[in-house]
Amino acid sequence: MRKPNNKSDKYHLMAIELVNKMTLEEKASQLKYNSPSIERLGINDYNWWNESLHGIARSGTATMFPQAIGLSATFDTELLYRVADAISTEARAKYNQSVKYNDRGIYKGLTMWSPNINIFRDPRWGRGQETYGECPYLTSNLALAYINGLQGDKEILKVAGTAKHFACHSGPESIRHSFNAQVSLKDMNETYLPSFETLVKKGKVESVMGAYNRINGEAACASKYLINKLSEWNFDGYFVSDCWAIRDFHTSHNLTTTIEESAALALKHRCDCNCGDSYEHLVLAYEQGLIEENDITESAKRLIRTRARLGMFDEYCEYDSIGYEVVSCDKHKNLSLESAQKSMVLLKNNGLLPLNKNVIKSIAVIGPNANSIDALRGNYYGNADEYITFLDGIRNEFNGRVYYSQGCHLFKDSIQPLGEINDGISEALTVASLSEVVILCLGLDATIEGEEGDTGNAFASGDKTDLLLPKSQRTLVKRILEMNKPTIIVLAAGSSLNPLGELADSIIQAWYPGQMGGKALADIIFGKISPSGKLPVTFYEKSEKLPEFTDYSMINRTYRYLEGNVLYPFGFGLTYSNVKLSDLYFDKSTLSGSFNIKNEGNYNIDEVLQIYIKNESSTFAVKNYSLCWFKRVNIMIEEELKVDFSLSVESLSVVNDNGLREYNNDIYSLFVGVSQPDELSLLLSGVKSLSTRFEVSLNIM
Amino acid sequence: MRKPNNKSDKYHLMAIELVNKMTLEEKASQLKYNSPSIERLGINDYNWWNESLHGIARSGTATMFPQAIGLSATFDTELLYRVADAISTEARAKYNQSVKYNDRGIYKGLTMWSPNINIFRDPRWGRGQETYGECPYLTSNLALAYINGLQGDKEILKVAGTAKHFACHSGPESIRHSFNAQVSLKDMNETYLPSFETLVKKGKVESVMGAYNRINGEAACASKYLINKLSEWNFDGYFVSDCWAIRDFHTSHNLTTTIEESAALALKHRCDCNCGDSYEHLVLAYEQGLIEENDITESAKRLIRTRARLGMFDEYCEYDSIGYEVVSCDKHKNLSLESAQKSMVLLKNNGLLPLNKNVIKSIAVIGPNANSIDALRGNYYGNADEYITFLDGIRNEFNGRVYYSQGCHLFKDSIQPLGEINDGISEALTVASLSEVVILCLGLDATIEGEEGDTGNAFASGDKTDLLLPKSQRTLVKRILEMNKPTIIVLAAGSSLNPLGELADSIIQAWYPGQMGGKALADIIFGKISPSGKLPVTFYEKSEKLPEFTDYSMINRTYRYLEGNVLYPFGFGLTYSNVKLSDLYFDKSTLSGSFNIKNEGNYNIDEVLQIYIKNESSTFAVKNYSLCWFKRVNIMIEEELKVDFSLSVESLSVVNDNGLREYNNDIYSLFVGVSQPDELSLLLSGVKSLSTRFEVSLNIM
């Protein structure tokens, strides 16, 4: 982890010195995301907006890793660190070249507005794909690893990361500019804020971005409650508004009546940087007496300090020597492949997988996502210099005949504008009937699952209206499965879907697996590696049983609070092998222990070990249980490993109705397994798990 | 060539018998492109619309060959035959499967509305890419080979081809629904009609499609002049309107006032089939006394006859056994590769090409068409099951480091919607500076060069406004060439462009080279094969020197009539070797002769031998000269071949001002070479050519 800066560090002093030389107008100008140069002070123009969610995005060539939700499915903090390290290395390489050509435009800087650590509260949210899923513990740990990789471990920031969107931001997209999320203090502190707290306190994240919506009446970018939280956590970076969010104060939230008032309201709540145009009115707001010069000065200092911490005012910094050859280099592409391999989740397998490519003579690869580059990238993506679609991957790996049929449009009734409804079906049936095995590549892409204003918005502004595949694909699935061919369903999507795959032999959730996704899929399908991803979100059975999309209460949402409606549970994912757990030992005085895992199957695998904790006595306990530890291990055939674990004391705490964390004397059950506790996992996979029960006294507070 | 049908053949009689059993309403219904079934007569519903320009289009998976203009650049009739044969084989295979699933929708039938044999009169025309270029002789010969491959050599039609758009149809796209082409009888018969005459008389083409525009006041789909031509040529198939062209009669041509009048006007001029909805009003037109039952009957007979000729009413036809495994099979993909290899035209080479991949360590592949699938396909395309972009092809073939940069948007000022102007340039300059060689992949695609209503229409409804690259690319070219790196420009486009490549070392015109285009390019760049394509259109220097786009006079258009303004001439294209021609012999009594060609260079090559004829004495002679013979030959290093040729007597004829072809006693010059006659080719390539002068008496008429 990066060495923490403190208030007296040299970059802080450098910022004070520079800002003290600025006029009021100059200081105000530095608060815009597209800040102009101040030549007499040696300050270049700088555009604060850059993106790095799963690779440098929107800025030309870069290695494209799996979309964030897929990275999360790896349950692999060490991998997340390496991915983020590769991303920040490419960012520095690109930055070093851009400034050489004096190109300081948008998406060219070192301030990344990633990751998105919102809790994936509702499976219909189009931007859920950008998150690490529905579990605060998983999100916190993966995001922390990502931020550490991004920001580096030196005194100089490698790049600056951003925890966004602060807070309680998870749709609906269509009303995000006017929406008021009603959130209880308990849900806020138990579910929505922990990942932000972790990134600020443990990750020293350099930036926090405010959300579009209001929370309990306050704009997220001007919230006393939220800004107090940041102070409490000793946040030491800059706060930035989501893009054009401050304008929403008067245009859609009706919190203010003029743009000056909106700018003032944000600045008064420590919103240092404005993505948008509201802060172009800061000087006018000052002249109208809505803000004081000191408000501007303090924000300018924080922003200039971030730039100083990035080495921008140093003669030389150690990252200046990173050469461009690292961009999209083989090492990074291989890391993208490894990430994709570890991200894919085997949801169902009746034994068809892995395929023996030496025996099978013909495969039909069918579906709108079979040969789709969009299905590899999700949203917030860069330009990969090589894409391996699912079809490409299978063809490259398989020597027999591969038949391809698009089968249907991703969501339209016909492939051809003038075509009849289901105009691709007869071809799909033809190639299926000619083949020994069918691989049906379905799902979504960012044209129908994504961000408001950023997508084709075929459905609800990027959100899903239900958990089903689009109608065109439902027809395709039904017709193909009715043939009773050996069939594998591959889903590319950033969220929970129910593919109605009861008749399918195997189902693989591939997420949006990045530029090498097709190779990763083929490696899994042909058994070069075993699948090892786990669901970072619950796959629900029916959208009808979900709470209202606009309801921010956690009741009946996510594995911690749900009441049935589960198709595949959080944490679930099959491998090609079979492990047995044994010898659970737990010392409640140190909150640590160990257990054994043995690979009793016929494949070398990675397995993700998971421990869930259930508070059996507190009235403030979450309804079900919470993930409190996880670890990905590699285990060979016949191998037996002893695995040590230790729990954080926070795992045993509860959040009361005032939103305060309590550490009490309670009774707990601990569940150790490769999925959720038995009652769920046994239903689905037959894998074993262990449990223990203990009582601990934790009167820490 | 297919055995000619005649009026008394069994399919003709079958059609008469079937139609005689139909009611008036049933007969009228069969004239619609989406004709319904008549169950009691065993007639299935049938959609007449299908497309096969460079592979089965709009109908799912199919092998994608180079766009037509690229196929033309091969100057290879034998290849065109094989390509069309592969296409019709795939068409039959797909049809056999579709009917099995009772899928008789649009783009599923056996009546192909291809090829487009219009003369590429003006380089700004967006649909020029669909044609075989500007030369009636070249177009006629290539289209004839294509039709023979499409229609097959059996009594049963393999598929039915269409000569379109009859006639004098070559833009502007934006006004095609109201435009009246003013065409002299001489130009009509000397330039615009010969390819149609060839396909009807020699190719027995089963269908002719009328154009959208008017010609000298008459609608092309209801023209006495044109229909008389078809009669004169003994046209024996069905005539179809371009899609919704009959509706234009009253909505934009103002030839009629009601849809019934439009339908009647077309039917009265032997327009058998209506793509559109006008013929839904045929019965009403009949009831209004605008047409007689016999008009409907005759068209119905011709249409049913075509279906009969396709074997649709036979118990079994020999093409029914074509299995689906031929679709997109390796053999066809290899044929697509061969076509692409033979289509690319080396326009300039100062010796940089071919690259020695064992010596070079790094290559920058830059440009909006470098990693573009759209740049491979042009318009009227199907779904390939594998695409090899230029970048893919180079990366697959080259073991050193390949750097990629998009460089700029295809035509927009910035790549990113919020990006600064030229936001891709600094990255392009970076990768260029890191590399030993730069391959700059530029040009157009069907989003800015294509058909009205079919494209993004960024510019003039699919037409180009000038001959320059879009501004975004001009900036990129300029900045890269200023670096003085060894640079190859690769142009993907369906038409003449001036890339302003004076400072480039090499320029390759790649057309839209089909699914394997990137491999073909790499094979040429790394010298696995020599380039061998020739320009089927003049590459003009400046659009300012062109006649008005709406001017259909041939004065100063195409190599036969032009007066300067040449960047690269028709017929031009370099190889990696050097040939010498000698020993021209010509016997004017038989119009045949021979010459020798020797490969004096260091590469085994294909070379395209060309003979041009100039009538030196007739007042009706074309201004310059005309191609009258061509042949592609393979010639090894040091090899010398004797090449025989014979000219058709038509080559010596002239067309008088009344549009009549005359065979007179004239003096001719004959030019034999590997490009146009010396005065042009010497300027550009230094290749040798031969010429002879003779007088022939041809009082045939």
XYZ file of C-alpha atoms in Angstrom, chain B residues 121 166-184 188 192 211-226 248-249 252-255 548-553 557:
51
model
C -19.408 7.006 -64.367
C -31.400 -0.787 -66.039
C -30.160 1.730 -67.017
C -28.003 4.849 -66.743
C -28.022 4.681 -62.960
C -24.992 6.059 -61.181
C -26.011 8.741 -58.729
C -26.466 11.097 -57.155
C -28.021 8.950 -54.441
C -29.684 11.875 -52.719
C -31.972 12.631 -55.666
C -32.348 9.179 -57.188
C -36.099 9.028 -56.593
C -36.772 12.160 -58.662
C -33.747 12.422 -60.957
C -34.014 12.505 -64.746
C -30.772 11.376 -66.400
C -30.287 13.144 -69.709
C -28.368 10.697 -71.871
C -27.465 10.912 -75.545
C -26.390 5.161 -73.998
C -24.382 2.502 -70.524
C -33.559 1.771 -61.939
C -35.082 4.460 -59.715
C -34.345 7.381 -61.986
C -35.902 8.590 -65.208
C -33.949 8.485 -68.452
C -34.699 11.243 -70.920
C -38.045 11.735 -69.205
C -39.187 8.105 -68.989
C -39.126 6.176 -65.731
C -36.507 3.443 -65.993
C -39.109 0.955 -64.714
C -41.572 2.037 -67.409
C -39.465 2.977 -70.395
C -40.481 2.223 -73.944
C -36.939 2.801 -75.127
C -35.410 0.409 -72.633
C -41.767 7.119 -57.025
C -43.766 7.552 -60.267
C -41.470 12.106 -56.786
C -41.295 11.724 -60.590
C -44.765 13.227 -61.067
C -45.425 10.889 -63.995
C -21.071 17.984 -62.672
C -22.158 14.829 -60.833
C -25.615 15.073 -62.442
C -24.170 15.333 -65.952
C -24.562 11.944 -67.679
C -22.541 12.912 -70.746
C -15.324 10.874 -67.845
